Amino acid sequence: MKRKLFLGQSSLATLGVLVAPSILKAKKIVKPLNTNNIHISYAISTWNVPQATKIAGEALDNGANALDAAVKGVAFEESNILNTTVGRGGTPDRDGSVTLDACVMNHKGDCGSVLAVEDITHVASLAKEVMEKTPHVILAGEGARTFAISQGYLPENLLSDEGKKAWRKWLENGNYRPEINIENHDTIGMLCCDQEGLLSGVCTTSGLAYKMKGRVGDSPIIGSGLFIDNNIGGAVATGLGEEVIKTVGSFLIVELMRQGRTPQEACEEAVGRIVEKQNGKPDFQVAYLATNKKGDIGAFSIHKGFSFTKYKNKTNHNITSKAMF
Ligand code: ASP
């Protein structure tokens, strides 16, 4: 549109004084509105989280930037005590402490991350504060908790009564291993595109159920649980973090999209890289969700059972992902 206007003006200019100012004025009036810069915003998230995507999607509809919308969306699930894999109510580590991980990344490539944080519910928001208010990218453990309190976050007990009961039961069976089955992965990775067409993402989790104290998975690791390149697209991961870290899954997906793969092809290749290192069918789950700058979406998991939620044009859908097995 800009080029057209420029060409129009320069050819008129060659007519010099022969062109009456009124013609130039008329030309200006008939110029169609430039709607090129208005994008249809959308929010996508791992798993079936319609409230979270609705909150993010409506914030985007109201003009919020992609990162603020994503942080707002996931905050709903972080507060939801019934969600046992994110925020308050998250499943504890094997010593009975709920420790949370989260990260954020915006369209400029700025990022923030918090690892193994206790007593703070809204760790995605905290990761954003690390990005915005500290000279660092990552704060871990007690340092992250202290920083949160200095920013006005109130310490809360994150272990629910139900969570405590389930943990005690788990202790009783004497199986002192983290649970890495297929069902208990529900990390929320959310990608948002705002009305300016800018991408940001967030990843938030309580990590593996009954993990060793201090264990950190892929979710707060930039490039593993989340990666954004605003020129290309973004990706998020859920599932067994150790395997995602080994293949730097989200970064890999964005790089594959840079090389021309669709989000779907890139997610399938990233899952394939994990599976090819196993002897046959893995007994763990990993799933990816990705989008590119055109707004195409891809999702793929090792095992059936992964779904994602998409809010666009004021409608919210839960969509079942394709799977390798
Ligand atoms: N990716 C998370 C982690 O490894 C777990 C999950 O998605 O449930 O900590």
Coordinates of C-alpha atoms and ligand atoms in Angstrom, one line a residue:
M1 CA 0.0 0.0 0.0
K2 CA 2.8 2.4 0.9
R3 CA 4.6 1.6 -2.3
K4 CA 1.5 2.3 -4.3
L5 CA 1.0 5.6 -2.7
F6 CA 4.7 6.5 -3.3
L7 CA 4.4 5.5 -7.0
G8 CA 1.2 7.5 -7.3
Q9 CA 2.7 10.6 -5.7
S10 CA 5.9 10.4 -7.8
S11 CA 4.1 10.2 -11.1
L12 CA 2.0 13.1 -10.1
A13 CA 5.1 15.0 -9.1
T14 CA 6.5 14.6 -12.6
L15 CA 3.6 16.6 -13.8
G16 CA 5.0 19.5 -11.7
V17 CA 3.0 22.7 -11.7
L18 CA 0.4 21.3 -14.1
V19 CA -1.2 19.4 -11.2
A20 CA -3.6 21.5 -9.2
P21 CA -3.4 21.1 -5.4
S22 CA -7.1 20.2 -5.4
I23 CA -6.4 17.0 -7.4
L24 CA -3.7 16.0 -5.0
K25 CA -6.2 16.6 -2.2
A26 CA -8.9 14.5 -4.0
K27 CA -6.4 11.7 -4.5
K28 CA -5.8 11.7 -0.7
I29 CA -9.5 11.5 0.1
V30 CA -10.1 8.4 -2.1
K31 CA -7.1 6.6 -0.6
P32 CA -8.5 3.3 1.0
L33 CA -7.9 2.8 4.6
N34 CA -4.7 0.9 5.3
T35 CA -5.8 -2.1 7.3
N36 CA -2.6 -4.0 6.6
N37 CA -1.4 -3.5 10.2
I38 CA -4.4 -4.9 12.0
H39 CA -4.0 -8.5 12.8
I40 CA -6.5 -11.1 14.0
S41 CA -5.3 -11.9 17.5
Y42 CA -5.3 -15.4 18.9
A43 CA -4.3 -17.4 21.9
I44 CA -3.4 -21.1 21.9
S45 CA -2.5 -23.3 24.9
T46 CA -1.5 -26.8 25.6
W47 CA -4.3 -29.0 27.1
N48 CA -8.0 -28.3 27.6
V49 CA -7.9 -24.9 29.3
P50 CA -10.8 -22.9 27.9
Q51 CA -11.0 -20.4 30.7
A52 CA -7.3 -19.6 30.4
T53 CA -7.4 -19.1 26.6
K54 CA -10.6 -17.1 26.8
I55 CA -9.1 -14.7 29.4
A56 CA -6.0 -14.3 27.2
G57 CA -8.0 -14.1 23.9
E58 CA -10.4 -11.5 25.3
A59 CA -7.5 -9.4 26.6
L60 CA -6.0 -9.6 23.1
D61 CA -9.4 -8.5 21.6
N62 CA -9.2 -5.5 23.9
G63 CA -5.8 -4.6 22.7
A64 CA -3.5 -6.1 25.3
N65 CA 0.0 -7.0 24.1
A66 CA 0.7 -10.7 23.6
L67 CA 2.8 -11.2 26.7
D68 CA 0.4 -9.5 29.1
A69 CA -2.5 -11.5 27.6
A70 CA -0.6 -14.8 28.0
V71 CA 0.4 -14.1 31.6
K72 CA -3.2 -13.1 32.4
G73 CA -4.5 -16.3 30.8
V74 CA -2.3 -18.8 32.6
A75 CA -2.8 -17.0 35.9
F76 CA -6.3 -18.5 35.9
E77 CA -4.9 -22.0 36.0
E78 CA -2.1 -21.1 38.4
S79 CA -4.8 -20.1 40.9
N80 CA -7.0 -23.1 40.2
I81 CA -6.5 -25.5 43.1
L82 CA -8.1 -28.3 41.1
N83 CA -5.3 -28.2 38.5
T84 CA -2.7 -30.4 40.0
T85 CA 0.1 -29.6 37.5
V86 CA 0.3 -25.8 37.6
G87 CA 0.5 -23.3 40.4
R88 CA -1.4 -23.6 43.7
G89 CA -2.6 -27.2 44.1
G90 CA 0.3 -28.5 42.0
T91 CA 1.6 -32.0 42.9
P92 CA 4.5 -31.8 45.3
D93 CA 8.0 -33.2 45.0
R94 CA 8.8 -36.4 46.8
D95 CA 9.5 -34.4 50.0
G96 CA 6.1 -32.9 50.0
S97 CA 7.0 -29.4 48.7
V98 CA 5.3 -27.8 45.7
T99 CA 8.0 -26.2 43.6
L100 CA 7.0 -24.2 40.5
D101 CA 8.8 -23.4 37.3
A102 CA 7.9 -20.8 34.6
C103 CA 9.3 -18.7 31.8
V104 CA 8.1 -16.0 29.4
M105 CA 9.5 -14.8 26.1
N106 CA 8.3 -11.8 24.0
H107 CA 8.5 -10.7 20.4
K108 CA 11.8 -8.9 21.0
G109 CA 13.4 -12.1 22.2
D110 CA 13.6 -10.8 25.8
C111 CA 12.9 -13.5 28.3
G112 CA 12.6 -14.3 32.0
S113 CA 12.5 -17.5 34.0
V114 CA 12.0 -18.8 37.6
L115 CA 13.0 -22.2 38.8
A116 CA 11.9 -24.3 41.7
V117 CA 10.0 -21.5 43.4
E118 CA 8.1 -22.3 46.7
D119 CA 5.1 -20.4 48.1
I120 CA 4.4 -18.2 45.1
T121 CA 1.4 -18.9 42.9
H122 CA 1.8 -16.7 39.9
V123 CA 5.2 -17.7 38.7
A124 CA 4.6 -16.8 35.1
S125 CA 4.0 -13.2 36.2
L126 CA 7.1 -13.5 38.4
A127 CA 9.2 -14.6 35.4
K128 CA 8.0 -11.5 33.5
E129 CA 9.1 -9.4 36.5
V130 CA 12.5 -11.1 36.3
M131 CA 12.7 -10.1 32.6
E132 CA 11.5 -6.6 33.2
K133 CA 13.0 -5.6 36.5
T134 CA 16.3 -7.4 36.9
P135 CA 19.5 -7.5 34.9
H136 CA 19.1 -11.4 34.8
V137 CA 17.1 -14.0 32.8
I138 CA 16.8 -16.7 35.5
L139 CA 16.2 -16.6 39.2
A140 CA 16.1 -19.9 41.1
G141 CA 14.7 -21.2 44.4
E142 CA 15.0 -19.0 47.5
G143 CA 16.3 -16.1 45.4
A144 CA 13.2 -16.1 43.2
R145 CA 11.0 -16.4 46.2
T146 CA 12.7 -13.4 47.9
F147 CA 12.5 -11.4 44.7
A148 CA 8.8 -12.2 44.5
I149 CA 8.1 -11.0 48.0
S150 CA 10.1 -7.8 47.3
Q151 CA 7.7 -7.2 44.4
G152 CA 4.6 -7.6 46.6
Y153 CA 3.7 -11.3 45.9
L154 CA 2.2 -12.9 49.0
P155 CA 3.6 -16.2 50.1
E156 CA 0.9 -18.9 50.1
N157 CA 0.7 -22.6 51.0
L158 CA 0.6 -24.2 47.6
L159 CA 0.0 -27.8 48.8
S160 CA -3.7 -28.6 48.8
D161 CA -5.3 -31.0 51.2
E162 CA -6.0 -33.3 48.3
G163 CA -2.4 -33.0 47.1
K164 CA -1.1 -33.8 50.6
K165 CA -3.4 -36.9 50.8
A166 CA -2.2 -38.2 47.4
W167 CA 1.4 -37.6 48.3
R168 CA 1.1 -39.6 51.5
K169 CA -0.5 -42.4 49.6
W170 CA 2.3 -42.3 47.1
L171 CA 4.9 -42.5 50.0
E172 CA 3.1 -45.5 51.4
N173 CA 3.6 -47.6 48.3
G174 CA 7.3 -47.2 48.8
N175 CA 7.9 -46.6 45.2
Y176 CA 10.4 -43.7 45.6
R177 CA 10.5 -42.6 42.0
P178 CA 9.0 -39.7 40.3
E179 CA 5.9 -40.5 38.3
I180 CA 6.6 -40.2 34.6
N181 CA 3.5 -41.8 33.2
I182 CA 1.6 -40.5 30.3
E183 CA -1.4 -39.0 32.1
N184 CA 0.2 -36.7 34.6
H185 CA 1.6 -34.0 32.2
D186 CA -0.4 -30.8 32.1
T187 CA 2.1 -28.0 31.9
I188 CA 0.5 -24.9 30.4
G189 CA 2.4 -23.5 27.5
M190 CA 0.5 -20.6 25.9
L191 CA 1.3 -18.7 22.7
C192 CA -0.4 -15.4 21.9
C193 CA -0.4 -13.2 18.8
D194 CA -1.7 -9.7 19.4
Q195 CA -3.4 -7.2 17.2
E196 CA 0.0 -5.9 16.1
G197 CA 0.9 -9.3 14.9
L198 CA 3.5 -9.7 17.6
L199 CA 4.1 -13.1 19.3
S200 CA 4.9 -13.9 22.9
G201 CA 4.7 -17.0 25.0
V202 CA 4.5 -18.4 28.5
C203 CA 5.2 -21.7 30.1
T204 CA 4.2 -22.6 33.7
T205 CA 4.2 -25.9 35.7
S206 CA 4.7 -27.7 39.0
G207 CA 6.8 -30.2 37.1
L208 CA 6.9 -33.9 37.4
A209 CA 4.8 -35.4 40.2
Y210 CA 7.0 -36.5 43.1
K211 CA 10.3 -35.4 41.5
M212 CA 13.5 -35.1 43.5
K213 CA 13.8 -31.9 45.4
G214 CA 15.5 -29.3 43.2
R215 CA 14.6 -31.1 40.0
V216 CA 13.8 -28.7 37.2
G217 CA 12.4 -29.7 33.9
D218 CA 12.1 -28.1 30.5
S219 CA 9.3 -25.7 31.2
P220 CA 11.4 -22.7 32.5
I221 CA 14.3 -23.4 30.2
I222 CA 14.2 -21.0 27.2
G223 CA 14.5 -23.0 24.0
S224 CA 13.2 -26.2 25.6
G225 CA 9.8 -25.5 27.2
L226 CA 9.3 -22.3 25.1
F227 CA 10.8 -20.4 22.3
I228 CA 9.7 -17.4 20.3
D229 CA 11.2 -15.7 17.2
N230 CA 8.8 -13.1 16.1
N231 CA 10.1 -13.3 12.5
I232 CA 9.3 -17.0 12.4
G233 CA 6.9 -18.3 15.1
G234 CA 6.8 -19.9 18.5
A235 CA 6.6 -23.2 20.2
V236 CA 5.9 -24.7 23.6
A237 CA 6.3 -28.2 25.1
T238 CA 4.7 -30.4 27.7
G239 CA 5.6 -33.8 28.9
L240 CA 8.8 -35.4 30.2
G241 CA 11.1 -32.4 30.5
E242 CA 14.3 -34.4 30.5
E243 CA 13.7 -35.5 27.0
V244 CA 12.6 -32.1 25.8
I245 CA 15.8 -30.6 27.2
K246 CA 18.0 -33.1 25.5
T247 CA 16.7 -32.1 22.1
V248 CA 16.1 -28.4 22.9
G249 CA 12.6 -29.0 21.5
S250 CA 11.0 -25.6 21.2
F251 CA 14.0 -24.0 19.7
L252 CA 14.3 -26.9 17.3
I253 CA 10.7 -26.4 16.1
V254 CA 11.2 -22.7 15.5
E255 CA 14.4 -23.4 13.6
L256 CA 12.7 -26.0 11.5
M257 CA 10.0 -23.5 10.7
R258 CA 12.7 -21.0 9.7
Q259 CA 13.9 -23.6 7.2
G260 CA 10.4 -23.8 5.7
R261 CA 8.6 -26.5 7.6
T262 CA 5.0 -25.9 8.6
P263 CA 4.3 -25.8 12.4
Q264 CA 2.8 -29.3 12.1
E265 CA 5.8 -30.7 10.2
A266 CA 8.2 -29.1 12.7
C267 CA 6.3 -30.5 15.7
E268 CA 6.4 -34.0 14.1
E269 CA 10.1 -33.8 13.5
A270 CA 10.8 -32.7 17.0
V271 CA 8.8 -35.6 18.5
G272 CA 10.6 -37.9 16.0
R273 CA 14.0 -36.7 17.3
I274 CA 13.0 -37.9 20.8
V275 CA 11.5 -41.2 19.8
E276 CA 14.3 -42.2 17.5
K277 CA 16.7 -42.3 20.5
Q278 CA 14.4 -44.9 22.3
N279 CA 14.2 -48.5 21.7
G280 CA 10.7 -48.7 20.3
K281 CA 7.6 -47.1 21.8
P282 CA 8.6 -44.8 24.7
D283 CA 6.7 -45.2 28.0
F284 CA 6.6 -41.4 28.5
Q285 CA 4.8 -38.5 26.9
V286 CA 6.1 -35.4 25.1
A287 CA 3.9 -33.0 23.2
Y288 CA 4.5 -29.8 21.3
L289 CA 2.3 -26.9 20.1
A290 CA 3.6 -24.3 17.6
T291 CA 2.4 -21.4 15.5
N292 CA 4.1 -19.5 12.7
K293 CA 3.7 -15.8 11.6
K294 CA 0.9 -16.7 9.2
G295 CA -1.1 -18.0 12.1
D296 CA -0.8 -21.7 11.1
I297 CA -0.9 -24.0 14.0
G298 CA 0.7 -27.4 14.6
A299 CA 0.6 -29.9 17.4
F300 CA 2.0 -33.4 17.9
S301 CA 2.6 -35.8 20.7
I302 CA 4.3 -39.2 21.2
H303 CA 1.1 -40.8 22.6
K304 CA -2.5 -40.1 22.0
G305 CA -4.3 -38.0 24.6
F306 CA -2.7 -34.5 24.0
S307 CA -5.0 -31.7 23.0
F308 CA -4.7 -27.9 22.8
T309 CA -7.1 -25.0 23.1
K310 CA -7.4 -22.2 20.7
Y311 CA -9.2 -18.8 21.1
K312 CA -9.7 -16.8 17.9
N313 CA -12.4 -14.6 16.5
K314 CA -14.2 -14.9 19.9
T315 CA -14.5 -18.6 19.7
N316 CA -12.8 -21.2 21.8
H317 CA -12.1 -24.7 20.6
N318 CA -10.3 -27.7 22.1
I319 CA -8.6 -29.6 19.4
T320 CA -7.2 -33.2 19.7
S321 CA -3.6 -33.4 18.5
K322 CA -2.3 -36.0 16.2
A323 CA 0.1 -38.5 17.8
M324 CA 2.9 -40.9 16.8
F325 CA 1.4 -43.9 18.7
Ligands
ASP1 N1 7.3 -30.6 31.2 C1 7.1 -30.6 32.6 C2 8.4 -31.0 33.3 O1 9.1 -31.8 32.9 C3 6.1 -31.6 33.0 C4 4.8 -31.6 32.4 O2 4.6 -31.2 31.2 O3 3.8 -32.1 33.0 O4 8.6 -30.5 34.4

